[in-house]
mmCIF file of C-alpha atoms in Angstrom:
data_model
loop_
_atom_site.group_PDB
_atom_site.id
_atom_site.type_symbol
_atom_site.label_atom_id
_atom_site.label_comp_id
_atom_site.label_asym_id
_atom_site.label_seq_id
_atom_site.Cartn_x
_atom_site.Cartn_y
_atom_site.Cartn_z
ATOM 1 C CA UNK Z 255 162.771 62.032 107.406
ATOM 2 C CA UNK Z 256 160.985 60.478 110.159
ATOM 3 C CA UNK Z 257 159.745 63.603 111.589
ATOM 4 C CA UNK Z 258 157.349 63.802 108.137
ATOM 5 C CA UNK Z 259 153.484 63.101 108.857
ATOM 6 C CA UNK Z 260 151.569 62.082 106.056
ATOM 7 C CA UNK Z 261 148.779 64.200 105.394
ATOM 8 C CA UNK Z 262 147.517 62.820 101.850
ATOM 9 C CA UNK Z 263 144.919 60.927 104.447
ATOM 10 C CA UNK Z 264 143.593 64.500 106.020
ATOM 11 C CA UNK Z 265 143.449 66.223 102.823
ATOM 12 C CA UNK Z 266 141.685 63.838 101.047
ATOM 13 C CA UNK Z 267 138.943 63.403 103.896
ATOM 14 C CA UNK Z 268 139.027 67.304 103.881
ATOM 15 C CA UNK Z 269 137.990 67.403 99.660
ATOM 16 C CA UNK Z 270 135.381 64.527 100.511
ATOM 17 C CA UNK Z 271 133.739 66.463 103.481
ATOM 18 C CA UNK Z 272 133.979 69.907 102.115
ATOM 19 C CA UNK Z 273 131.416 69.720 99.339
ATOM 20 C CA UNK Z 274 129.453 67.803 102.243
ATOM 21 C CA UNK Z 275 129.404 70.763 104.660
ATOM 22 C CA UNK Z 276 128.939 73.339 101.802
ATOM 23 C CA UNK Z 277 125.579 71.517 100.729
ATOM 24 C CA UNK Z 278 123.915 70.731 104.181
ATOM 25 C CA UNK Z 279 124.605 74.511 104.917
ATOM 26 C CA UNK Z 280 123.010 75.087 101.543
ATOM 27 C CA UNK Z 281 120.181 73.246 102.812
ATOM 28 C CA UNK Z 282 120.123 75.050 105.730
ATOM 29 C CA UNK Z 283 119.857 78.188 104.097
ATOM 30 C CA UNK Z 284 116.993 77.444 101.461
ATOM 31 C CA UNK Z 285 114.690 75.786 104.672
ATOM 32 C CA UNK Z 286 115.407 78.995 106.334
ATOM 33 C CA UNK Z 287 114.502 81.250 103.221
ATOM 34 C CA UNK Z 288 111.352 79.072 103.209
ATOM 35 C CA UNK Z 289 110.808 78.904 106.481
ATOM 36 C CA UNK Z 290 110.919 82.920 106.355
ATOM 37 C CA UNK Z 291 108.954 83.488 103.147
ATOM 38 C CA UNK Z 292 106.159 80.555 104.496
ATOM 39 C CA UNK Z 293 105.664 83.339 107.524
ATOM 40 C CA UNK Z 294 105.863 86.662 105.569
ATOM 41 C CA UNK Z 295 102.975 84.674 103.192
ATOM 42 C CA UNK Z 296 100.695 83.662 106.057
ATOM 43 C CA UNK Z 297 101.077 87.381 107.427
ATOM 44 C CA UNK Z 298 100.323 88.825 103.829
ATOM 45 C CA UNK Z 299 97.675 86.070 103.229
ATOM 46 C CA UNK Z 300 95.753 87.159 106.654
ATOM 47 C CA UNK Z 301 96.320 90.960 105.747
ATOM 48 C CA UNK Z 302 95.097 90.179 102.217
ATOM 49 C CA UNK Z 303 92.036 88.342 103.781
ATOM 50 C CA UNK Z 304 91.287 91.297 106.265
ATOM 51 C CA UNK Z 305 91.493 94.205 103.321
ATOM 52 C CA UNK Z 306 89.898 91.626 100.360
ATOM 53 C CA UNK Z 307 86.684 91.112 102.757
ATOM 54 C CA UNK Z 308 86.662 95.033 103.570
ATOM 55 C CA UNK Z 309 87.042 95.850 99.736
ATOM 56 C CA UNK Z 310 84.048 93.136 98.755
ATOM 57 C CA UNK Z 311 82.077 95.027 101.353
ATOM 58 C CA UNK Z 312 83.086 98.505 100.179
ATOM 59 C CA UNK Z 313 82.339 97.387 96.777
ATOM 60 C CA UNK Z 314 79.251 95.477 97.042
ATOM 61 C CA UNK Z 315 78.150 99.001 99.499
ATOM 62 C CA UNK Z 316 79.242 100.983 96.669
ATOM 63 C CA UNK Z 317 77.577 99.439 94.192
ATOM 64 C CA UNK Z 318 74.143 99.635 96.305
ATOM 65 C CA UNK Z 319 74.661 103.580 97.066
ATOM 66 C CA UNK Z 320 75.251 104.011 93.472
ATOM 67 C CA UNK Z 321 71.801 102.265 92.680
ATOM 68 C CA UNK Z 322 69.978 104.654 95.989
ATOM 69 C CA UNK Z 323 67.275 106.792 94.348
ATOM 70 C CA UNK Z 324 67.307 105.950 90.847
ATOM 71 C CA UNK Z 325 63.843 105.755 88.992
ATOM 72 C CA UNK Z 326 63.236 102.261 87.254
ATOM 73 C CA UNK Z 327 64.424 103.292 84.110
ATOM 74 C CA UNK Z 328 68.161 104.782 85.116
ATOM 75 C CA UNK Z 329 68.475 101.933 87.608
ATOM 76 C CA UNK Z 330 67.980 99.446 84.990
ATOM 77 C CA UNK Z 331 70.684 101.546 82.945
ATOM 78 C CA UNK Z 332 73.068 101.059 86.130
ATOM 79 C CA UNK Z 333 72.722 97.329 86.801
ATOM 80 C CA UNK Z 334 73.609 96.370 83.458
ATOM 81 C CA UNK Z 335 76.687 98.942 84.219
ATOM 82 C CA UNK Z 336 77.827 97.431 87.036
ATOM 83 C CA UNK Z 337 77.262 93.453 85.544
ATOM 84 C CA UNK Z 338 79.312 94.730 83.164
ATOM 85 C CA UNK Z 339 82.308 96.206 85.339
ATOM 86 C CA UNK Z 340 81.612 92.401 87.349
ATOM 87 C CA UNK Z 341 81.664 90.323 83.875
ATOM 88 C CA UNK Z 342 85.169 92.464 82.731
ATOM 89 C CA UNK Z 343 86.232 92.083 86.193
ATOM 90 C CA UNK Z 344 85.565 88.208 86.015
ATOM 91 C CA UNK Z 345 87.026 87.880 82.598
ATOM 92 C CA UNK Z 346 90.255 89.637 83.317
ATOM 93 C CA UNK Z 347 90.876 87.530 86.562
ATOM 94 C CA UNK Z 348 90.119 84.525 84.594
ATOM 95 C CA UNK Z 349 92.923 85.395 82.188
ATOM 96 C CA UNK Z 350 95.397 86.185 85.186
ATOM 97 C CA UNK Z 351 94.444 82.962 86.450
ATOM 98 C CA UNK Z 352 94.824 80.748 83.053
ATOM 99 C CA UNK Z 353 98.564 82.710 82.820
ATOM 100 C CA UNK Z 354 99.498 82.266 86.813
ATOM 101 C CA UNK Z 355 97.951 79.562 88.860
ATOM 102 C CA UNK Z 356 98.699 80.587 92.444
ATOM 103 C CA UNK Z 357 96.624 81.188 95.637
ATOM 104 C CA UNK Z 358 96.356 84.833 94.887
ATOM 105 C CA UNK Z 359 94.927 84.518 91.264
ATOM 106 C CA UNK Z 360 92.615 81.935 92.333
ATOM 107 C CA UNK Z 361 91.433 83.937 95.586
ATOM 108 C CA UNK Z 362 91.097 86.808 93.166
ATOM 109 C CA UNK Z 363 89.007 85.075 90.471
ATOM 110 C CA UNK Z 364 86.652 83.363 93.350
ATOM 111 C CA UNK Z 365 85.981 86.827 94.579
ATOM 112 C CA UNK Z 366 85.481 88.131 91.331
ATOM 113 C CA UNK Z 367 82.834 85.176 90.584
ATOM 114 C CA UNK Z 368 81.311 85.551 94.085
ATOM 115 C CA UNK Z 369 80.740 89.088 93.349
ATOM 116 C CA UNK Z 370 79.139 88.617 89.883
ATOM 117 C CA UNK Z 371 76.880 86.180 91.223
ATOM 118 C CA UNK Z 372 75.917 87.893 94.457
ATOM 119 C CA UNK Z 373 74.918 91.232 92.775
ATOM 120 C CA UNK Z 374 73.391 89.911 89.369
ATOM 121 C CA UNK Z 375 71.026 87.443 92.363
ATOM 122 C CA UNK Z 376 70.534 90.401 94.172
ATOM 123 C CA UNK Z 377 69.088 92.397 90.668
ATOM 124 C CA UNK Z 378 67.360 89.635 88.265
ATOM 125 C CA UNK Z 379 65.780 87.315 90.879
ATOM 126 C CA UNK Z 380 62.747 87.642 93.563
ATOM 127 C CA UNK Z 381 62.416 84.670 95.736
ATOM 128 C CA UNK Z 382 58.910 84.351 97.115
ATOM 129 C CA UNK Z 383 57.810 81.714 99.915
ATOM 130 C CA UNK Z 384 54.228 80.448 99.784
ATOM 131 C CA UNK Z 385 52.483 77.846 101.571
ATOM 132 C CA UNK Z 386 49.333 75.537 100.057
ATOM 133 C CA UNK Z 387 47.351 73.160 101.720
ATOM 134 C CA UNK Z 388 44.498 74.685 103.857
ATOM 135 C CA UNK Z 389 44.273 75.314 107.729
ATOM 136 C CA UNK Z 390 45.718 71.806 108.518
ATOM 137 C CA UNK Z 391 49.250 71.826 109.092
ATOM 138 C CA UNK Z 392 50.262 68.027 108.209
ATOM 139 C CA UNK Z 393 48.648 69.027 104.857
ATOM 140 C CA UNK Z 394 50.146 72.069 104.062
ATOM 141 C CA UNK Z 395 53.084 72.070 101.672
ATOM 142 C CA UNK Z 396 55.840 74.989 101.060
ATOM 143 C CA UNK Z 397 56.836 76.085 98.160
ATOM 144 C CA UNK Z 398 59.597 78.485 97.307
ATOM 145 C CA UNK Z 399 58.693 79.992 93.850
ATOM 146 C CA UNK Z 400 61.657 82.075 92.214
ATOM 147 C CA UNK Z 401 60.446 84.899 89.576
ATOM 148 C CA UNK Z 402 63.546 86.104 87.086
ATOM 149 C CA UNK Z 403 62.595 90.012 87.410
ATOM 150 C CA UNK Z 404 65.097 90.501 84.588
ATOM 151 C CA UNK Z 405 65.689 87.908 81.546
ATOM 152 C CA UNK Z 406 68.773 89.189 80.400
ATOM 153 C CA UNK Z 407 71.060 89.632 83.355
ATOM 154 C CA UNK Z 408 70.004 86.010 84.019
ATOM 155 C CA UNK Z 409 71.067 85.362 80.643
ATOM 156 C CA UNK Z 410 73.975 87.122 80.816
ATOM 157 C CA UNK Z 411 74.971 84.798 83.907
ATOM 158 C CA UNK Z 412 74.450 81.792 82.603
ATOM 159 C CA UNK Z 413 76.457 82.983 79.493
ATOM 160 C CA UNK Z 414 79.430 84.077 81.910
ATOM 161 C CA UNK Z 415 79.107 80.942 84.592
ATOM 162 C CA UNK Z 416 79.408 78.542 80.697
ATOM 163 C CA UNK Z 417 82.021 80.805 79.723
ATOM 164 C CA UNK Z 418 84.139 80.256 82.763
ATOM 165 C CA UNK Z 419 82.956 76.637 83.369
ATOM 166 C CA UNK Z 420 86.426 75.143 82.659
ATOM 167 C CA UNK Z 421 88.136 77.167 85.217
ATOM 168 C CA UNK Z 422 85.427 76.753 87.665
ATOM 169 C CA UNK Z 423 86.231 72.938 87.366
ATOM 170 C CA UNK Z 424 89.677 73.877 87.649
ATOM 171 C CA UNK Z 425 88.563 75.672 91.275
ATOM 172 C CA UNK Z 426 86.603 73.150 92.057
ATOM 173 C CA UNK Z 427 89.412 70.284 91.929
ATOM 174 C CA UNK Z 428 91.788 72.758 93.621
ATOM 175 C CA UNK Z 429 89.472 73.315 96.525
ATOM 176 C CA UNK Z 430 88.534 69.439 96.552
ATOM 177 C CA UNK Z 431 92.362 68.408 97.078
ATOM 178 C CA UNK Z 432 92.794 71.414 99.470
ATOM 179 C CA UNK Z 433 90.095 69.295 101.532
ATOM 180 C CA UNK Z 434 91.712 66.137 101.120
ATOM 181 C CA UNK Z 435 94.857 67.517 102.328
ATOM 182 C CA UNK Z 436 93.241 68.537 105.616
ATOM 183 C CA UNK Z 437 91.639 65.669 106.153
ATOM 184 C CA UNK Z 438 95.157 63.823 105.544
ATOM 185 C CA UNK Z 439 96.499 66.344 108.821
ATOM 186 C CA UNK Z 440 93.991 66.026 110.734
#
C-alpha cells in the first residue's frame, strides 16, 4: 500500500486543462478558416473588380453600338429602352441591397447607379462652354451653360436618384466610415 501514487491531483488538472486545449485549438481553427476565407475574398474581390470594370465597359459599348445609326426618332425609342433596362437594373439591386447588406450588393448597386447616371448624362444633357467679356482677358468671364436636350429622361432621373435617396445615404455613410477606417491605419 505504499507503492500507490495518488493520481486524483493529475486527473483533475487533466479535466481542468482539457476543455482549455480543446478551445484554444478551436480558436486556432476559426482564425485559420478566416484567415483562409479573408484571402479567397481579396482574390474574388480583385477578380470581381477586373470582370465588373470589363462588363461596365462592355455594357456601356453595347449600349452605344446599339444606338449607331439610328434616325432621331428610333434613337429616341432606344434611350428610353435602355433607361429603362438601367432604372429596373437599379431598382432590383436596390432591393438585393435592402435584403443583404454586404460589399457585393453594395458594389453592385453603386455600379448599377453609376451606370444610370452616366448614360441618362450622356443622352438628356449638352454641356456648352462660352466665354463673355470682350477682347480683354482680365474681363472676360466663363460660363458653362448646360441645355437638358431631353425633359423626361432628366425627369426620370431625378425621380429614380429621390427614389433611391435613402439608400444612397445609406452608401454614403458606408463609404464615409470606410474612409475613417483608413485614416485610423494609416
Amino acid at each position: 500500500m505504499g507503492n500507490s501514487v495518488d493520481t486524483s491531483n493529475y486527473v483533475s488538472a487533466l479535466n481542468t486543462a482539457a476543455p482549455l486545449i480543446a478551445k484554444d485549438s478551436h480558436i486556432q481553427k476559426n482564425q485559420t478558416r478566416k484567415t483562409e476565407n479573408t484571402k479567397v475574398k481579396k482574390q474574388k474581390t480583385f477578380l470581381d473588380t477586373i470582370l465588373d470594370s470589363n462588363i461596365q465597359e462592355s455594357e456601356e459599348s453595347y449600349y452605344e453600338k446599339k444606338l449607331e445609326g439610328l434616325n432621331p426618332e428610333e434613337r429616341k425609342k432606344a434611350v428610353d429602352d435602355i433607361l429603362a433596362v438601367l432604372q429596373d437594373e437599379v431598382y432590383s439591386s436596390g432591393a438585393n441591397l435592402a435584403e443583404n447588406v454586404n460589399e457585393e450588393t453594395i458594389n453592385k448597386y453603386k455600379k448599377a447607379v453609376k451606370s444610370f447616371v452616366n448614360f441618362a448624362l450622356q443622352h438628356s444633357l449638352n454641356v456648352k462652354a462660352v466665354t463673355s467679356g470682350g477682347l480683354n482677358p482680365l474681363k472676360q468671364r466663363n460660363y458653362v451653360i448646360v441645355k437638358v436636350i431631353d425633359e423626361k429622361i432628366d425627369k426620370l432621373t431625378q425621380e429614380l436618384l429621390f427614389n433611391q435617396l435613402e439608400k444612397l445615404q445609406i452608401l454614403a455613410k458606408l463609404d464615409e466610415i470606410k474612409g475613417l477606417l483608413v485614416n485610423l491605419t494609416t
